[in-house]
Coordinates of C-alpha atoms and ligand atoms in Angstrom, one line a residue:
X1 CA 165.4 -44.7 -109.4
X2 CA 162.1 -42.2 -108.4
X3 CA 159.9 -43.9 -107.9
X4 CA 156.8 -43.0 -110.5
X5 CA 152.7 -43.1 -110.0
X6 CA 151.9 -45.6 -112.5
X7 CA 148.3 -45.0 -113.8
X8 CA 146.7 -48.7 -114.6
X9 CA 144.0 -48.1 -117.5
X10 CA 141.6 -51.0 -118.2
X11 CA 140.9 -51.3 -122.0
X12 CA 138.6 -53.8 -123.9
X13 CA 139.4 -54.6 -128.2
X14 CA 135.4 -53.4 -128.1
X15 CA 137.7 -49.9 -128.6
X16 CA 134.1 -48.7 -127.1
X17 CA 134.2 -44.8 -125.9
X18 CA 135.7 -45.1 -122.5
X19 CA 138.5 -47.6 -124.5
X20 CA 139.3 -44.8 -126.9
X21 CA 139.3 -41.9 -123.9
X22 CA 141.8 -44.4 -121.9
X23 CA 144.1 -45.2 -125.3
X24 CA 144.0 -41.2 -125.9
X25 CA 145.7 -40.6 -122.3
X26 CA 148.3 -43.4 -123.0
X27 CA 149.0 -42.3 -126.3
X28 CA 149.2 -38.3 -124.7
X29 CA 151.8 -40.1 -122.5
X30 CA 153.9 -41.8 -124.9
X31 CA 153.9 -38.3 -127.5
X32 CA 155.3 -36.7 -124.1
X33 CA 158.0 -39.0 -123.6
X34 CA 156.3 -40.8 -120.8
X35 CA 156.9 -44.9 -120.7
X36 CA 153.4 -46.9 -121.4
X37 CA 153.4 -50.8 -121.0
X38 CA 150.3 -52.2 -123.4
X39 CA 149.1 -55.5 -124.3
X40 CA 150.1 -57.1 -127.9
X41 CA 148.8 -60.5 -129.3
X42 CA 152.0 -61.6 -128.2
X43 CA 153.2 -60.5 -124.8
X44 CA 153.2 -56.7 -123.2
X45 CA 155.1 -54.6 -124.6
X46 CA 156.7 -51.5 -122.5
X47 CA 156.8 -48.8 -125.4
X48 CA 158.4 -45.1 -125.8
X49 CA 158.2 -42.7 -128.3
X50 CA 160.9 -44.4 -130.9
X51 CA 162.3 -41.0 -132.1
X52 CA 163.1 -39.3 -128.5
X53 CA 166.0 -40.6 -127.4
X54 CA 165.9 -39.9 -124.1
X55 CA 162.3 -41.5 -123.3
X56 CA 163.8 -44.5 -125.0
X57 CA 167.0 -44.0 -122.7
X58 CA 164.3 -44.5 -120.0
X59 CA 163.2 -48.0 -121.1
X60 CA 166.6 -49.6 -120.6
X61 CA 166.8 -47.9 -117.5
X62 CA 162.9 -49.3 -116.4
X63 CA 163.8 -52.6 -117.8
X64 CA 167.5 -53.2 -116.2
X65 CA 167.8 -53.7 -119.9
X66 CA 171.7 -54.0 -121.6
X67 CA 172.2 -51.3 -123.4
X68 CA 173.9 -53.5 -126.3
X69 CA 170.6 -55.0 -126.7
X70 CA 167.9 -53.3 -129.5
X71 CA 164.3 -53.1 -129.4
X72 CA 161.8 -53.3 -131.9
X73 CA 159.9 -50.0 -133.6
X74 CA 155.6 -51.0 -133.7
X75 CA 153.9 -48.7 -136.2
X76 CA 149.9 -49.3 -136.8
X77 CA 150.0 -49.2 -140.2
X78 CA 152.5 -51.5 -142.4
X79 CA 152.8 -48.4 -145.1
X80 CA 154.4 -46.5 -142.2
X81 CA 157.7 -49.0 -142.3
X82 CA 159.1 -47.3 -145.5
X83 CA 159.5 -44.1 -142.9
X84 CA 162.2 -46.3 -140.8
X85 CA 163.3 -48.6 -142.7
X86 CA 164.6 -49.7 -146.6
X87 CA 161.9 -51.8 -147.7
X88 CA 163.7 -52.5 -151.7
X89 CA 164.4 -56.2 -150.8
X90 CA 161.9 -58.7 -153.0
X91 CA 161.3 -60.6 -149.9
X92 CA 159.8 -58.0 -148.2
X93 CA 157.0 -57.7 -150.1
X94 CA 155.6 -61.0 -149.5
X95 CA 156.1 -60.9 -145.4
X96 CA 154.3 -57.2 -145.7
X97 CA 151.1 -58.5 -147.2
X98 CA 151.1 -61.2 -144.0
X99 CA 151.2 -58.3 -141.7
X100 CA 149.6 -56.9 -139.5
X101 CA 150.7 -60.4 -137.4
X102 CA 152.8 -61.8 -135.0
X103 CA 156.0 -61.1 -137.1
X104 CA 159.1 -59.1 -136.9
X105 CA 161.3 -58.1 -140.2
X106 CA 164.8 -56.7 -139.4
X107 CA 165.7 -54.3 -142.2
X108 CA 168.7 -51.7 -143.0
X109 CA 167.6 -48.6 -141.1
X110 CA 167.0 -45.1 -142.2
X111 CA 168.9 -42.2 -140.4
X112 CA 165.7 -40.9 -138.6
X113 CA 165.6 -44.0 -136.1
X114 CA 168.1 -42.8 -133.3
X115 CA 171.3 -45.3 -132.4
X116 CA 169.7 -46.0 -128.9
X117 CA 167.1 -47.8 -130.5
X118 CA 168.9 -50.3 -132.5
X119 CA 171.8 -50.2 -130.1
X120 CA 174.0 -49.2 -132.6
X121 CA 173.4 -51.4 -135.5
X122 CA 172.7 -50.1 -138.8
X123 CA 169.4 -52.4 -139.1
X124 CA 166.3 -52.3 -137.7
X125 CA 163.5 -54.4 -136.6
X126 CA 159.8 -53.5 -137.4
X127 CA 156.7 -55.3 -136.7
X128 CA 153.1 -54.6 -137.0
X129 CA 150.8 -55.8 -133.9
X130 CA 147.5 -58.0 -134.8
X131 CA 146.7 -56.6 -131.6
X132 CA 143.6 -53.6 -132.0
X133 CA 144.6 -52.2 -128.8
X134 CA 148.1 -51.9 -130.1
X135 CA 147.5 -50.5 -133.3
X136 CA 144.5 -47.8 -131.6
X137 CA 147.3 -46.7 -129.5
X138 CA 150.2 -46.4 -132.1
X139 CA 148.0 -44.5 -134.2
X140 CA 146.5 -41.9 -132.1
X141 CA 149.9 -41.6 -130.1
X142 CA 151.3 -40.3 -133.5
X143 CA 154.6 -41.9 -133.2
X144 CA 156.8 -45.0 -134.1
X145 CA 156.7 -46.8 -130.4
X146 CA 160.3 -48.7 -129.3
X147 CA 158.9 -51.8 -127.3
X148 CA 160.4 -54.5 -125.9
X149 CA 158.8 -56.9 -123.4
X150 CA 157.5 -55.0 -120.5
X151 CA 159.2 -57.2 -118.0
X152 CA 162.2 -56.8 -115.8
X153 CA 165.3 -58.1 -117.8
X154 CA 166.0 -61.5 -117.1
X155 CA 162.6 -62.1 -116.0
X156 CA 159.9 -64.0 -118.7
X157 CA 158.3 -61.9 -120.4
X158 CA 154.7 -60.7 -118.9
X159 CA 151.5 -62.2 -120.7
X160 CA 149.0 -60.7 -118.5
X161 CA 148.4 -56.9 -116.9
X162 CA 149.5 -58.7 -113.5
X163 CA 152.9 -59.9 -114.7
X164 CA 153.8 -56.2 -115.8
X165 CA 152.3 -54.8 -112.7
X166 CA 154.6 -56.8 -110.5
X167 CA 157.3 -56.6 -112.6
X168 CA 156.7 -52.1 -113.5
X169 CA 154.3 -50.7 -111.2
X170 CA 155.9 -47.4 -109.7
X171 CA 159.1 -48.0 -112.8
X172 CA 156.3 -46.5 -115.3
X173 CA 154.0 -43.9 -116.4
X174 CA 151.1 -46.1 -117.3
X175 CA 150.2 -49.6 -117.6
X176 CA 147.3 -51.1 -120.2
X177 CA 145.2 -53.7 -118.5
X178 CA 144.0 -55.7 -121.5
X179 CA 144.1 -59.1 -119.7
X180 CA 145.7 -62.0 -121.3
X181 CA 147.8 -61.8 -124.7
X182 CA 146.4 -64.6 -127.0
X183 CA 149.6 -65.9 -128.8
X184 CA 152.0 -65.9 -124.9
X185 CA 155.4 -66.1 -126.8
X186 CA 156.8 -63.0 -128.8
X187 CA 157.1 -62.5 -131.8
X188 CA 158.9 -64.1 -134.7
X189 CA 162.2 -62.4 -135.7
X190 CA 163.5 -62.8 -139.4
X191 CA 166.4 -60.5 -140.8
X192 CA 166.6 -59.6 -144.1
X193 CA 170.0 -57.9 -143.7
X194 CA 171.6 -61.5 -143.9
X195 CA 172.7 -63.6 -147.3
X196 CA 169.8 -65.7 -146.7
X197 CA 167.0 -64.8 -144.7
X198 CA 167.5 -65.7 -141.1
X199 CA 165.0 -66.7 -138.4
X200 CA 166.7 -65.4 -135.2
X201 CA 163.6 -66.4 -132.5
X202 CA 160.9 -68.6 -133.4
X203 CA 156.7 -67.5 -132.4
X204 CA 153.7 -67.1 -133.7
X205 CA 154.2 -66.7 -137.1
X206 CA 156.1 -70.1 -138.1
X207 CA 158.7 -71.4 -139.7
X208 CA 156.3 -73.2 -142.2
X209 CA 154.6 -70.2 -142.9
X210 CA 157.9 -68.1 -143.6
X211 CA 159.2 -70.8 -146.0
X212 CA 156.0 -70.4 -147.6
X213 CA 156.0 -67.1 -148.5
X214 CA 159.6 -66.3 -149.3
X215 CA 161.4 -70.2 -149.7
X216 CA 164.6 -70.5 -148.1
X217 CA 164.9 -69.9 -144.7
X218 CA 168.0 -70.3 -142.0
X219 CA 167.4 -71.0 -138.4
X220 CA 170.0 -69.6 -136.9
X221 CA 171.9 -72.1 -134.6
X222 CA 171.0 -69.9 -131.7
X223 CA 167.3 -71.2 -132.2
X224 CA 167.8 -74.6 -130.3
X225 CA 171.2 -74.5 -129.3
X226 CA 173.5 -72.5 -126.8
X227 CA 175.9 -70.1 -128.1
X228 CA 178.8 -71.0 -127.9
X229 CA 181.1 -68.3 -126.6
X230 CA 183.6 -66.5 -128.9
X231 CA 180.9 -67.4 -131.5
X232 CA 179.5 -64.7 -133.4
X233 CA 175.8 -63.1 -132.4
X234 CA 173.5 -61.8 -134.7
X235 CA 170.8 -60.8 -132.8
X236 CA 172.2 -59.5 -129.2
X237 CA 169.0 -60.6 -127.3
X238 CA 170.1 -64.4 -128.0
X239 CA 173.4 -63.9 -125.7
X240 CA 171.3 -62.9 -122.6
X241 CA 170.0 -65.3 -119.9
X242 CA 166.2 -65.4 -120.5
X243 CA 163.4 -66.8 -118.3
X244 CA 165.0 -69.0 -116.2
X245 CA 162.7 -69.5 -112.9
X246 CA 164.5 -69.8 -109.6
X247 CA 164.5 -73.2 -109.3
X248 CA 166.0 -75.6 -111.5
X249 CA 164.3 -77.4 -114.5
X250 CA 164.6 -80.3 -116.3
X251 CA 162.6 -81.2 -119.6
X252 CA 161.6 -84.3 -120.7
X253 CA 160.5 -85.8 -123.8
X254 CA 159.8 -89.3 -125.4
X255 CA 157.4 -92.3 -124.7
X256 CA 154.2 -90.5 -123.1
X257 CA 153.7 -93.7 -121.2
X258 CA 157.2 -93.3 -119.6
X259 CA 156.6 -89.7 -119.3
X260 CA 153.1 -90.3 -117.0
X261 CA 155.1 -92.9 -115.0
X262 CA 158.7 -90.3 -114.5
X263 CA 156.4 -87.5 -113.4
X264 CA 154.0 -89.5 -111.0
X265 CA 157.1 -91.1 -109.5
X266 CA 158.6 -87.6 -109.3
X267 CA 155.4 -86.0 -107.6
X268 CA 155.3 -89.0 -105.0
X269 CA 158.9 -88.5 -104.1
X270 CA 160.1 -85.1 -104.8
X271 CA 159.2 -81.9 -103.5
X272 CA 158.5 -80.5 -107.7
X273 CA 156.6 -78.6 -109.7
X274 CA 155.7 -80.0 -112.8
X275 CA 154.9 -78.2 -116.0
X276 CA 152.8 -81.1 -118.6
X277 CA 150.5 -81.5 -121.1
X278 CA 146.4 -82.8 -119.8
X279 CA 147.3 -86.2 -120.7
X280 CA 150.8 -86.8 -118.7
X281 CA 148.6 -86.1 -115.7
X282 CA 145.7 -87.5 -113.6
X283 CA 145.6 -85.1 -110.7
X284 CA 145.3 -81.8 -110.4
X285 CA 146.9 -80.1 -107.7
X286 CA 149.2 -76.7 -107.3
X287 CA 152.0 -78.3 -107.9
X288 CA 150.7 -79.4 -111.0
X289 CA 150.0 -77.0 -114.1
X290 CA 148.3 -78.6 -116.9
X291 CA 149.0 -77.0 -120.3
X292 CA 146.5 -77.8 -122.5
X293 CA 146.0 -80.8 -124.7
X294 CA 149.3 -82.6 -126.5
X295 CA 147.8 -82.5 -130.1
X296 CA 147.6 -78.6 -129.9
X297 CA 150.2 -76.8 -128.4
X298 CA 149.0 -73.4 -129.0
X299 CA 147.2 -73.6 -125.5
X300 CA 151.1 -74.7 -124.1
X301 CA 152.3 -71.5 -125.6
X302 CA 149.9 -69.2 -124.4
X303 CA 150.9 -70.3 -120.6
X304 CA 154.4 -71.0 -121.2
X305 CA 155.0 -67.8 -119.2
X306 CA 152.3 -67.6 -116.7
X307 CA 153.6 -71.4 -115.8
X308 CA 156.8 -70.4 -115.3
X309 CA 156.5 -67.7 -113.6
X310 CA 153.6 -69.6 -111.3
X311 CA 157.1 -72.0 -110.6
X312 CA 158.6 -69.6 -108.9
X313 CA 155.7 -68.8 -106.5
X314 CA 155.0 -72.1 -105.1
X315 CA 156.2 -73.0 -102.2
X316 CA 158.0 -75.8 -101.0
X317 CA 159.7 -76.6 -104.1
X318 CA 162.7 -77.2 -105.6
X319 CA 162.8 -78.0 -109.0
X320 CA 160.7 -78.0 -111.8
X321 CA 160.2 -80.9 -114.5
X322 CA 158.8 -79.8 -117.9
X323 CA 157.4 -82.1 -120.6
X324 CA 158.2 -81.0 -124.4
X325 CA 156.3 -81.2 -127.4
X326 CA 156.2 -84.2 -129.6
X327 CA 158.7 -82.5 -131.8
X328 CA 159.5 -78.6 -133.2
X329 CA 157.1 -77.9 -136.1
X330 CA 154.6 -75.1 -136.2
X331 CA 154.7 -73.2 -132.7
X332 CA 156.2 -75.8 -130.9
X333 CA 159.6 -74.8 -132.5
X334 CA 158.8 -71.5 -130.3
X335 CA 158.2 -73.6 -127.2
X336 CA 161.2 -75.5 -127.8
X337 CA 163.4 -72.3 -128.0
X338 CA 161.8 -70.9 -124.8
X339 CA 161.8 -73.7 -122.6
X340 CA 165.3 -74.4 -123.6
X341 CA 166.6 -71.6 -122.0
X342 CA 164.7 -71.7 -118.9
X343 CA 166.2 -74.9 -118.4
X344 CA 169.7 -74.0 -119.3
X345 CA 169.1 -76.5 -122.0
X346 CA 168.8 -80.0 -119.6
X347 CA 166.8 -82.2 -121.3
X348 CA 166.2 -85.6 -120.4
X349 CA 164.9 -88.4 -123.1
X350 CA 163.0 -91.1 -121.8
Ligands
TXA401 O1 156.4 -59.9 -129.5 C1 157.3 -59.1 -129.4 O2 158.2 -59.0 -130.2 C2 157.4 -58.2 -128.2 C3 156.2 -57.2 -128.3 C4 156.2 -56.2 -127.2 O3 156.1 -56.7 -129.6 N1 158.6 -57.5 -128.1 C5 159.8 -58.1 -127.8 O4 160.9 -57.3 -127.7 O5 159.8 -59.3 -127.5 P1 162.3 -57.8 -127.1 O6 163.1 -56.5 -127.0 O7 162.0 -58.4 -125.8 O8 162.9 -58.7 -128.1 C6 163.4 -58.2 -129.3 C7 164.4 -59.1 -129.9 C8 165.7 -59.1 -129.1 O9 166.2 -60.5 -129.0 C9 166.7 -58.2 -129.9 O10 168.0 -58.6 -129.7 C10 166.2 -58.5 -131.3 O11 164.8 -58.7 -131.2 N2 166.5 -57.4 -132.2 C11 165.9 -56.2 -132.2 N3 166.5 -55.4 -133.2 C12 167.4 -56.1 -133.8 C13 168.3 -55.9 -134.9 N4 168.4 -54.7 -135.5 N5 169.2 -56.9 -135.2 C14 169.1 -58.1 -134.6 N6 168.3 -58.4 -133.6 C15 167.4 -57.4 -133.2
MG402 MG1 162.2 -59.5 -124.1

């Protein structure tokens, strides 16, 4: 592929005057059909005009992306959904007034969303960003914006300006330094399009909260378990290999007392990396990367990305040990589902 002159734009959520000139060139790009990577609450996003199908052509092809596999359309303003989307269904309703958030709502589609977006599938999934940059640039772009995560596929997805630069620099037209994204995994996915509404990936918004607003929720097996093959998938992204680092990894869960003892035997005798909460361990060292405190894991899932993609560039390791939340309510239901999958679902109770 040509390789492309990626302008990098710093932008603050001030949305001061030299935020709003920056967001006005990114947004010129995106009405063009040029490819912008911009920070959400959750992870970058690398978004494309939603209605042109050959700039959203250009994501797959930036990304490595399957082509089987659809993205989701960001508007700024949750009255704009109606455009793209049948919005009729009661349940709706109730997960629109939560919005603008860290949710996505997969509903039938209307004709004007082109097939390359939802890879063929006659539904489509819409979300809202908390995120002020997001929104700024939505809106004065003038157009729905395709996004998925702005890293390479395969890769986890990029919760800082850095990741994406590694990952896109010289793939795209323009990259939005916004620093770090404050929630670190993406965002929930619920279909309506299903019997009974369906969770399809776990985040920010959670589980609780869902069966608060609308009652009865499915987790779909895929959640916490491996498809198994032959098995139907409702969501394509859930068949792809996600975020697994180089090296192999283990998780762990149980007895924190055993856990503290496994990992300091491990980091005496192993050459590992270890990803844990403050309390499993007493040293800090580069091997070691803390994630936060074990009564909160919100910190855990703001660095769940950075840490694993920190794995892969230490040196003189080869394998990784991961603890796990306590168990999967709130966000840690999110973690669970991540780590999972980095670890090709290896967990070991102690
Ligand atoms: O937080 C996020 O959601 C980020 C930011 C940029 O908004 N985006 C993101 O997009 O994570 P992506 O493409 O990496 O993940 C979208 C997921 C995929 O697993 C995809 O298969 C699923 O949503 N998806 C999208 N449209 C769908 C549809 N119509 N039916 C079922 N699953 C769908
Ligand atoms: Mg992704």
């Amino acid at each position: 592929m040509k390789v492309k002159d990626t302008l990098i734009l710093k932008v603050t959520d001030k949305l001061d005057k030299s935020d709003i000139e920056n967001l006005t060139v990114a947004a010129d790009i995106l009405r063009r059909g040029g490819l912008v990577a911009f920070p959400t609450e959750t992870v970058y996003g690398l978004g494309a005009n939603a209605l042109d199908k050959d700039a959203v052509n250009s994501i797959f092809e930036a990304k490595g992306r399957p082509q089987d596999n659809p993205l989701i359309v960001h508007v700024s303003d949750k009255e704009d959904i109606d455009k793209y989307a049948d919005t009729k269904n009661p349940l709706f309703l109730p997960l629109k007034e939560q919005m603008p958030s860290p949710l996505t709502v997969i509903l039938p589609k209307k004709d004007i969303i082109p097939s390359v977006v939802t890879a063929g599938l006659d539904s489509v999934a819409m979300r809202v960003p908390e995120s002020v940059i997001a929104r700024k640039l939505i809106e004065l772009s003038g157009v729905p914006v395709a996004a998925p995560s702005a890293n390479l596929s395969g890769k986890p997805s990029p919760t800082t300006a850095q990741h994406v630069i590694s990952d896109m620099e010289g793939k795209v037209d323009c990259i939005i330094d916004a620093g770090v994204c404050s929630v670190g995994v993406e965002s929930t996915v619920i279909s309506l399009c299903e019997s009974v509404p369906t969770l399809f990936r776990p985040g920010g918004f959670t589980l609780e909260m869902l069966q608060n607003l609308i009652g009865k929720v499915k987790v779909s097996d895929a959640v916490l378990s491996s498809l198994k093959s032959g098995s139907k998938v409702q969501s394509p992204g859930m068949k792809y290999k996600h975020y697994a680092p180089s090296k192999p990894v283990c998780l762990l869960k149980g007895d924190s007392e055993k856990i503290r003892a496994f990992l300091k035997q491990k980091y005496d005798t192993e050459k590992c990396a270890i990803i844990c909460y403050d309390e499993d361990f007493d040293l800090s060292s580069d091997r070691v990367l803390l994630m936060g405190k074990r009564n909160s894991s919100k910190e855990y899932a703001t660095r769940l990305f950075d840490a694993l993609r920190k794995t892969d560039l230490i040196n003189n390791t080869d394998c990784v040990y991961a603890v796990l939340p306590d168990d999967t309510s709130g966000i840690s239901l999110a973690i669970y589902n991540r780590m999972l999958r980095a670890a090709a679902f290896n967990v070991r109770e102690l």
